[in-house]
Rosetta silent file (secondary structure, phi, psi, omega in degrees, C-alpha in Angstrom):
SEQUENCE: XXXXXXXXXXXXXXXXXXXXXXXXXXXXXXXXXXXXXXXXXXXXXXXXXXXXXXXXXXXXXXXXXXXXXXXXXXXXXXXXXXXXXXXXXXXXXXXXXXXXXXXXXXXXXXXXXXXXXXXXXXXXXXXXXXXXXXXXXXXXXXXXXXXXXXXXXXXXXXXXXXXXXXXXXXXXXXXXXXXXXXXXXXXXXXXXXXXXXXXXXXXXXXXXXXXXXXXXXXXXXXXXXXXXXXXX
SCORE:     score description
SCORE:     0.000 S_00000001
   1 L     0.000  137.924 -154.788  206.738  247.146  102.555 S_00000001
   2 E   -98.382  116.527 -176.871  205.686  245.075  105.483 S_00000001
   3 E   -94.400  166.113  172.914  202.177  243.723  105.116 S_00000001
   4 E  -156.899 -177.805 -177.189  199.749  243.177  107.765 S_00000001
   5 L   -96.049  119.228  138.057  196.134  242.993  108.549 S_00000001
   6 L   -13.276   69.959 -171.648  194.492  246.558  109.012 S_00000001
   7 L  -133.431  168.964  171.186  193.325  246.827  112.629 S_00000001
   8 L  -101.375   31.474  155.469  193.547  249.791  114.959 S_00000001
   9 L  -113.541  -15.235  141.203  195.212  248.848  118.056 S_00000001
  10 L   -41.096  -86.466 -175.348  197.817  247.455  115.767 S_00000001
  11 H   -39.225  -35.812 -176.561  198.363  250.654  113.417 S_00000001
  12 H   -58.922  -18.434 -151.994  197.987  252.379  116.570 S_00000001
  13 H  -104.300  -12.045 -173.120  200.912  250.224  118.283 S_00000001
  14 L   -75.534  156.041  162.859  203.202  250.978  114.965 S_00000001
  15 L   -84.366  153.448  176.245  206.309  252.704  116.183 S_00000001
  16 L   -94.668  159.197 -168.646  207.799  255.875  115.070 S_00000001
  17 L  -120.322 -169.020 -176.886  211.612  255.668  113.455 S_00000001
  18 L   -72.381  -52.829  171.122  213.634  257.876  112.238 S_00000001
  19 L  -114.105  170.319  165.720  212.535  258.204  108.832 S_00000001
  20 L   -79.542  154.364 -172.358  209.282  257.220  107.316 S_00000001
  21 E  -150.060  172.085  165.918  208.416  254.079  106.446 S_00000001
  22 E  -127.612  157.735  166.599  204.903  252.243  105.258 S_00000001
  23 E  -112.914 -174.720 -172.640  202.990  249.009  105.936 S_00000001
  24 E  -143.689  124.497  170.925  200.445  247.520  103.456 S_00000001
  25 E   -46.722  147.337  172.485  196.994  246.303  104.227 S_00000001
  26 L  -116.009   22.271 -164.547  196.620  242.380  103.527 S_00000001
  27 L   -99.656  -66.539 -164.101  193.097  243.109  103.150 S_00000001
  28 L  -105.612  104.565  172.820  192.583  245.858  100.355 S_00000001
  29 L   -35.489  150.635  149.214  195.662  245.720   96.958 S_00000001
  30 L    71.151  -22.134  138.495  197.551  248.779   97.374 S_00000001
  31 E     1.767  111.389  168.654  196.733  249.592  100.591 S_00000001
  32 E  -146.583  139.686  169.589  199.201  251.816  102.717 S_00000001
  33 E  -144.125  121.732  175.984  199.676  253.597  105.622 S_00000001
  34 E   -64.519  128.394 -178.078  202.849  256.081  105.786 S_00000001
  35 E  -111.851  127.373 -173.901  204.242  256.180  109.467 S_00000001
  36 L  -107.869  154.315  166.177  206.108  259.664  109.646 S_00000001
  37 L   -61.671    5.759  160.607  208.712  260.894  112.403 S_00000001
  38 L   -85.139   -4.014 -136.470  206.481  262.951  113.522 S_00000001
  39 L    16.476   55.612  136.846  204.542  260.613  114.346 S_00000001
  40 L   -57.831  148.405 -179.352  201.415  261.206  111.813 S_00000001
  41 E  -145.960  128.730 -152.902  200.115  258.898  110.079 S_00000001
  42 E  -135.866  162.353  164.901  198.195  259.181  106.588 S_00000001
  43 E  -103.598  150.791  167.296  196.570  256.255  104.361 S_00000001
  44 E  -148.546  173.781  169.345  197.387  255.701  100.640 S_00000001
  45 E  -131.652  138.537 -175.156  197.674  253.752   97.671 S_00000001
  46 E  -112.442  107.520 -176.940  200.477  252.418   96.006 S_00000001
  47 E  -144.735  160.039 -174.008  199.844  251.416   92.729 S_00000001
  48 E   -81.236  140.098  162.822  201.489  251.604   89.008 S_00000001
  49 E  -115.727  111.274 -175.536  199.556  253.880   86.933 S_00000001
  50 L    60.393   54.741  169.447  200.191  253.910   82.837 S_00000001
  51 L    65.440  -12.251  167.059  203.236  251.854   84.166 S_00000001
  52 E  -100.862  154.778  172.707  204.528  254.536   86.649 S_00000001
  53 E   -66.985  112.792 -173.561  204.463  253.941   90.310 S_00000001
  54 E  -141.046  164.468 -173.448  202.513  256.584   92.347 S_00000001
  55 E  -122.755  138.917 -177.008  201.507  256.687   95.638 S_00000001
  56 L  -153.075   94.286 -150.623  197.789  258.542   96.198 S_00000001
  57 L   -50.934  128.568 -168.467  196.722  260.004   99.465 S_00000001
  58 L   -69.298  -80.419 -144.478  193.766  258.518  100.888 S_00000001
  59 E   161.103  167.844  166.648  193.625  260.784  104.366 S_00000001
  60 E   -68.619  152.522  145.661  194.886  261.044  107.901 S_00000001
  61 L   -53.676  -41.629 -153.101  194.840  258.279  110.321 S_00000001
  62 L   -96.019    6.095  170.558  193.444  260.404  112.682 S_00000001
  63 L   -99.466  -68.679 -162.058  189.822  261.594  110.614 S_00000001
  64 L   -73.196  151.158 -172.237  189.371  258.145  108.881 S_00000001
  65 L   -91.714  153.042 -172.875  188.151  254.995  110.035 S_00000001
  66 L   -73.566   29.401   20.970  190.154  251.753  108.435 S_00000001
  67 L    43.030  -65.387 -157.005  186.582  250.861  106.602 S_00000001
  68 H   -61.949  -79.608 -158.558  186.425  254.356  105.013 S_00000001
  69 H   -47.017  -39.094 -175.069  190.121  253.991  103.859 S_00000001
  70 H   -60.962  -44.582 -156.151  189.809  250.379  102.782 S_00000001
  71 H   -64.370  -46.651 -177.668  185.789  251.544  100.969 S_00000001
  72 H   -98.842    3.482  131.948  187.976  254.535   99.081 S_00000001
  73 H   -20.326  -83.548 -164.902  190.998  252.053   98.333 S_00000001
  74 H   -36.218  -47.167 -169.890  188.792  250.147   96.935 S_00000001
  75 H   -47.419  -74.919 -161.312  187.230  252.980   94.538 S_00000001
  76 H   -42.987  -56.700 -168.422  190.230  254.354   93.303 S_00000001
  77 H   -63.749  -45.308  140.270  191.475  251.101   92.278 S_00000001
  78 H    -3.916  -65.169 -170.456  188.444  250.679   90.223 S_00000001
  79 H   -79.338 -114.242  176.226  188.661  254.004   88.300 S_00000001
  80 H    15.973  -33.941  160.485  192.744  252.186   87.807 S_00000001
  81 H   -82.017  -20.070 -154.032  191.208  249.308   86.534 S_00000001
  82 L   -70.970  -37.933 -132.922  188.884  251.405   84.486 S_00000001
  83 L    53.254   35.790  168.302  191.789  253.344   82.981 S_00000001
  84 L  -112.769 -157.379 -158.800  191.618  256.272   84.567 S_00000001
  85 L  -121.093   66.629  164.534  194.163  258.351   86.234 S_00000001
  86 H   -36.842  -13.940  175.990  192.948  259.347   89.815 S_00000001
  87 H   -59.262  -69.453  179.084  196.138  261.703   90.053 S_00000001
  88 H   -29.219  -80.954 -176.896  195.162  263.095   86.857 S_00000001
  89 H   -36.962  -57.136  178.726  191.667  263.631   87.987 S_00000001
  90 H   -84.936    9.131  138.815  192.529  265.475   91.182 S_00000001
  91 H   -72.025  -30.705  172.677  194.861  267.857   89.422 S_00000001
  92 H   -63.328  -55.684  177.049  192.168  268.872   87.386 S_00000001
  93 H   -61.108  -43.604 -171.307  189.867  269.855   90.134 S_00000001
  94 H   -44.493  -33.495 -157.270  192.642  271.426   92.096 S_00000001
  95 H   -81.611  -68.640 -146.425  193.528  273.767   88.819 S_00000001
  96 L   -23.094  160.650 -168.714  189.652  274.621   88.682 S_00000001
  97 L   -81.676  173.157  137.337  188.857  278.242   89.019 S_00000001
  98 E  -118.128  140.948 -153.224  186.695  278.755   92.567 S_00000001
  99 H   -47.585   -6.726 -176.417  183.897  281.603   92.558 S_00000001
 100 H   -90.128  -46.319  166.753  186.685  283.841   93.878 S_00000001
 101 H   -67.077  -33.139  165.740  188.236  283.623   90.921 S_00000001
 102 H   -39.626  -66.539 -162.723  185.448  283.404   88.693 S_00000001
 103 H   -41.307  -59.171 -171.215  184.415  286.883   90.633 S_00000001
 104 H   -80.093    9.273  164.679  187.872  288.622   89.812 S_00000001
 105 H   -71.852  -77.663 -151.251  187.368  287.601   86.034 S_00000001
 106 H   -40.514  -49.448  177.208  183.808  288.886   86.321 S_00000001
 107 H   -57.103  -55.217 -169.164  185.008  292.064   88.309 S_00000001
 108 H   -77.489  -43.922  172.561  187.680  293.050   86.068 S_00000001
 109 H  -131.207   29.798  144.980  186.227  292.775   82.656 S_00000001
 110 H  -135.334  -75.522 -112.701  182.857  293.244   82.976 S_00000001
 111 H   -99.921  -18.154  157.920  180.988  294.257   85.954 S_00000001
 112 L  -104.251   37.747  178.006  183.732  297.507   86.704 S_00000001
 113 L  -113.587  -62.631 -159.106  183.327  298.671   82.980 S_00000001
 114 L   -83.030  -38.247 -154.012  179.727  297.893   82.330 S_00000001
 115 L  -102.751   97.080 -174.951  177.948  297.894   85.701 S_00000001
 116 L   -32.039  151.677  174.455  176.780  301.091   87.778 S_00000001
 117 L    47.542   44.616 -168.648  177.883  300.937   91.428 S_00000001
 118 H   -83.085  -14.299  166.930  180.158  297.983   90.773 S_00000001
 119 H   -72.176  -37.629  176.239  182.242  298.638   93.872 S_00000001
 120 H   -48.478  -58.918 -166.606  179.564  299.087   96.039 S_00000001
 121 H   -58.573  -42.799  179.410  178.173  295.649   94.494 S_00000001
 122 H   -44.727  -46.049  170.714  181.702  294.441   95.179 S_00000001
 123 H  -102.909   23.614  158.525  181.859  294.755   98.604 S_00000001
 124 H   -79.448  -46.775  169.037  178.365  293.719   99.368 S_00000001
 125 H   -63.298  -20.300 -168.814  179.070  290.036   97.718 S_00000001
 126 H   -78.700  -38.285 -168.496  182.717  290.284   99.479 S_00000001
 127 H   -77.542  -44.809 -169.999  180.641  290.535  103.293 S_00000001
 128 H   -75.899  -26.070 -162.043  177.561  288.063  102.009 S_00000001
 129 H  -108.242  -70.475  172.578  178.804  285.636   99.780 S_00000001
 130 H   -38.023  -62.030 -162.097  182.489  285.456   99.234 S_00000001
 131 H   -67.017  -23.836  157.937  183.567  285.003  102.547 S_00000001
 132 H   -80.044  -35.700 -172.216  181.152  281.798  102.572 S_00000001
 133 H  -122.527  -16.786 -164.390  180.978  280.303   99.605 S_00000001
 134 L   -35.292  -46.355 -171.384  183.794  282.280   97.814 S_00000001
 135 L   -84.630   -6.667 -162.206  186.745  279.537   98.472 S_00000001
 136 L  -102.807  140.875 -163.006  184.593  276.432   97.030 S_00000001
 137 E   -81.401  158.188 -168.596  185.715  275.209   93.709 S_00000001
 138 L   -62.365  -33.426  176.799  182.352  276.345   90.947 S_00000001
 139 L   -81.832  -71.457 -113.851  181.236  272.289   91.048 S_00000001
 140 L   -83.617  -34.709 -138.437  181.167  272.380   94.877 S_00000001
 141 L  -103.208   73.593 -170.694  178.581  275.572   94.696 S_00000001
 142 L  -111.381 -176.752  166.910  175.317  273.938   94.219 S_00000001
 143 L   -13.468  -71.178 -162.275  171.564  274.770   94.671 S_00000001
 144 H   -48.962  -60.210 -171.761  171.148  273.742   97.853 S_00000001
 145 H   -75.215   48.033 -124.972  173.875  276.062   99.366 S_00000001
 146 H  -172.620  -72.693 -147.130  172.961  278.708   97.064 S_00000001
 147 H   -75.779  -66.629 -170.612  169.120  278.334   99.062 S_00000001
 148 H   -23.712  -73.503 -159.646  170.920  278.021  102.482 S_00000001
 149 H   -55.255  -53.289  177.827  173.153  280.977  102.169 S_00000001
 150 H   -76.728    9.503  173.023  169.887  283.086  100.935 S_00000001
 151 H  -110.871  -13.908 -175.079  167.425  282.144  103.776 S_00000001
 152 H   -91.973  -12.096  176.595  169.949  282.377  106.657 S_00000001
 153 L   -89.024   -8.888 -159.926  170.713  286.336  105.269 S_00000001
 154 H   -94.410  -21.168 -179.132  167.287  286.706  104.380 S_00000001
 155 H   -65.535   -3.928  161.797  165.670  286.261  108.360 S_00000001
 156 H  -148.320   -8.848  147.573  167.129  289.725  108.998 S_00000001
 157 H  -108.442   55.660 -164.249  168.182  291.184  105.597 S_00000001
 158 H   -53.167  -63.112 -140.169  165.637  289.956  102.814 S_00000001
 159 H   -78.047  -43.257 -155.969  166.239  292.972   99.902 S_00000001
 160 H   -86.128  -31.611  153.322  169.978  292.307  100.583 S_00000001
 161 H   -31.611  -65.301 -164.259  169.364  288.757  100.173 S_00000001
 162 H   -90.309  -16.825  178.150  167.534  288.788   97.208 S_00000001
 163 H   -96.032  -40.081  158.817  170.356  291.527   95.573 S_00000001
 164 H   -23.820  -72.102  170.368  173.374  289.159   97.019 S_00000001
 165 H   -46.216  -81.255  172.456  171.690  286.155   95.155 S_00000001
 166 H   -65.817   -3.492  148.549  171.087  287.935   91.982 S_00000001
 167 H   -87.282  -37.289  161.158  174.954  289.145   91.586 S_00000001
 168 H   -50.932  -26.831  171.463  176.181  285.903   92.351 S_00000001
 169 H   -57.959  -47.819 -174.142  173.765  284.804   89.363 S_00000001
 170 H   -32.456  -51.434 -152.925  175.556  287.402   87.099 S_00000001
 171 H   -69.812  -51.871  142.486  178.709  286.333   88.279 S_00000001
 172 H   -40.713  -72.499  171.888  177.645  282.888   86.984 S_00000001
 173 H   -48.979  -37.165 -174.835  176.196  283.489   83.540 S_00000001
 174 H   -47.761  -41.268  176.935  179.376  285.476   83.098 S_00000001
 175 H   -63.873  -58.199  172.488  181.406  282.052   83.251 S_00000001
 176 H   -42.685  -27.576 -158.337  179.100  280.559   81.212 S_00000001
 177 H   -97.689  -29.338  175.439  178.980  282.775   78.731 S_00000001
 178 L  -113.663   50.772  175.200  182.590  283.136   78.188 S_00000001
 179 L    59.131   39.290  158.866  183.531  279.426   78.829 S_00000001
 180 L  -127.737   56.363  158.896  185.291  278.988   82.022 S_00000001
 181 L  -160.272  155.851  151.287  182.089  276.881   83.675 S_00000001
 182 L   -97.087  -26.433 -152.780  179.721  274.415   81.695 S_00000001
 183 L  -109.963  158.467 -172.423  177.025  273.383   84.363 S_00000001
 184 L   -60.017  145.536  174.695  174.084  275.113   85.237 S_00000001
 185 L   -24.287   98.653  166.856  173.247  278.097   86.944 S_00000001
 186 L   -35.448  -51.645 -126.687  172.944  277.479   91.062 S_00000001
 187 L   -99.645  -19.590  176.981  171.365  280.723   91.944 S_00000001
 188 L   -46.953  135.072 -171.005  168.194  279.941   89.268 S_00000001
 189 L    77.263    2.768  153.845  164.580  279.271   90.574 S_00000001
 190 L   -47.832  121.054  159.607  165.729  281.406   94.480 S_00000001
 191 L   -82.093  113.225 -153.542  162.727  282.495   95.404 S_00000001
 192 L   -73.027  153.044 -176.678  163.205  286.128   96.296 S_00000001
 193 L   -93.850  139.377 -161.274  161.758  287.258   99.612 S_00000001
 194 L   -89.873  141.914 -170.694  159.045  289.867   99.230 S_00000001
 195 L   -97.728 -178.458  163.805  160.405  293.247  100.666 S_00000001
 196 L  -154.589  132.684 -159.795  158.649  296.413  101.799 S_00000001
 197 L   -21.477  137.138  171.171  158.766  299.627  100.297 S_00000001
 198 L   -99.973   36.200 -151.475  161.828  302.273  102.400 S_00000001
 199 L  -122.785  129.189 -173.319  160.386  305.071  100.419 S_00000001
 200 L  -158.865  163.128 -142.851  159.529  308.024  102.919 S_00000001
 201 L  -116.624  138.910 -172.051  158.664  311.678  103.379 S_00000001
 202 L   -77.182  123.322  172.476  160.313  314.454  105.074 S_00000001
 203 L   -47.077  149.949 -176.536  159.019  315.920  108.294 S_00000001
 204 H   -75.936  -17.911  163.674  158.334  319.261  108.434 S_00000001
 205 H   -75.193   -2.359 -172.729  161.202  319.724  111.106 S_00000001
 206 H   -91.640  -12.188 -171.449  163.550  317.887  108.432 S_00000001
 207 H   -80.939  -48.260 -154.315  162.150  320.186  105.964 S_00000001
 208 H   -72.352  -54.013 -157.372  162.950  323.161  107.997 S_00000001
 209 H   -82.960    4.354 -171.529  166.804  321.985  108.593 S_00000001
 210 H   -94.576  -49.914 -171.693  166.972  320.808  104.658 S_00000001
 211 H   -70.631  -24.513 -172.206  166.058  324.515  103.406 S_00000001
 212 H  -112.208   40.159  158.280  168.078  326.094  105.791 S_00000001
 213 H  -102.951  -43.843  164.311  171.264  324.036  105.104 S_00000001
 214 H   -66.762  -22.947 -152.531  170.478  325.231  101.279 S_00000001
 215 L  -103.444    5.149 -166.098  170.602  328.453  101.971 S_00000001
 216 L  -115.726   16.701 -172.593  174.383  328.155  103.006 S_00000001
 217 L  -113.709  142.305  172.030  174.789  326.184   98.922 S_00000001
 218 L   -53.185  177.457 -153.340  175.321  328.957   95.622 S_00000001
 219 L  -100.014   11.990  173.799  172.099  329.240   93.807 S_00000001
 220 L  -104.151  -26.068  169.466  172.344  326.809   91.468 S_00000001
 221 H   -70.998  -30.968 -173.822  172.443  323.882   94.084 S_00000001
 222 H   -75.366  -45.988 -172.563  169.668  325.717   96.195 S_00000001
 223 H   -67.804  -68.149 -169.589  167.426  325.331   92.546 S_00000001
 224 H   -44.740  -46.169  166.896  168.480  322.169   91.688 S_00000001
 225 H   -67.144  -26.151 -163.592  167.757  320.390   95.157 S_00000001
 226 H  -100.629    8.024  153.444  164.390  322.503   95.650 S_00000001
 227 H   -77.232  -80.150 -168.149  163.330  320.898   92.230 S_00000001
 228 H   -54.863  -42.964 -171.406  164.017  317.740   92.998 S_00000001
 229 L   -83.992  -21.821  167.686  162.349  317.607   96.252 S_00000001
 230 L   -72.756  -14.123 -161.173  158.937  319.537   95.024 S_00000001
 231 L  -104.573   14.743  160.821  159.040  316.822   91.739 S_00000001
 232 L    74.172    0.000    0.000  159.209  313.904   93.993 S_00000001
């Protein structure tokens, strides 16, 4: 592997071949940057780990600046010196569950057994929540975006807000409780948005078309609704 000094109108100036090939930083150990025949280009590090040789992608050339890649070079080889396994480590997160799965534990064995309207609830968290925060592994989900998510739904749907936010808690404590999350609850201490009351009264023309829509139900439906609507 051909070393050189780490600048960009060099890396920019490597040519593409036929196959891939890498150079090496003369800056940062272990330094790399893979030049592919496509002509992409990604940084890494090539270093032995527990005696095996791995390679352990950094980023693209084209989001990172040669600083960044040298500053998380640098890290990793650290944690390497450390004895840990950076490989390791980012297998681990990758396998983590993300709230969408947590949800179709949560869905499946509790919350459509146990929990009134659980479909309903289901696709209210699928439009509010999921589709935002849904894909982020359960450490990625913290407070803050927990707060975010319930003040930008709450400036035109506060009650839905404040019921979003308290299923996603559920959804939590569920993990917790049967051990596939350890860290604390996100959605604890939202402060729910104060709502105001829907609860309203019929008009006497709505009255008129509600009795005579009963009168076209058998008599047991005619009692049973004209009950209900004198007992409030």
């Amino acid at each position: 592997m051909q070393r050189i000094n780490f600048r960009k109108n060099i890396l920019d100036s490597l040519p593409v071949q036929a196959k891939r090939y890498y150079v090496s930083d003369e800056k940062v150990p272990g330094l790399g940057l893979a030049v592919y025949p496509s002509g992409t280009k990604s940084f890494l590090l090539y270093r032995r780990i527990n005696g095996t040789p791995q390679r352990i992608k950094i980023g693209s050339y084209a989001d990172l600046t040669i600083e960044v890649a040298r500053r998380e070079a640098t890290k990793l080889n650290a944690k390497i010196a450390l004895g840990e396994d950076p490989l390791e480590e980012r297998r681990a997160i990758k396998d983590e569950l993300n709230f969408n799965d947590l949800f179709d534990l949560y869905f499946n064995q509790h919350s459509k057994r146990f929990v009134k309207n659980a479909d309903e609830d289901k696709k209210m968290l699928e439009r509010h929540f999921l589709n935002k925060l849904g894909r982020l592994k359960l450490r990625d989900i913290t407070p803050d975006k927990i707060r975010k998510l319930h003040i930008d739904l709450g400036e035109k749907y506060p009650a839905v807000a404040n019921r979003v936010i308290a299923m996603a808690s559920a959804v939590v404590n569920f993990g917790r409780k049967y051990g596939y999350l350890e860290q604390s609850n996100p959605c604890s201490g939202i402060k729910k948005f104060r709502t105001i009351s829907r609860d309203r009264f019929l008009t006497n023309q709505e009255l008129q078309a509600f009795f005579s829509a009963l009168e076209h139900e058998n008599e047991r439906y005619q009692d049973y609704f004209s009950i209900l609507l004198f007992t409030g």
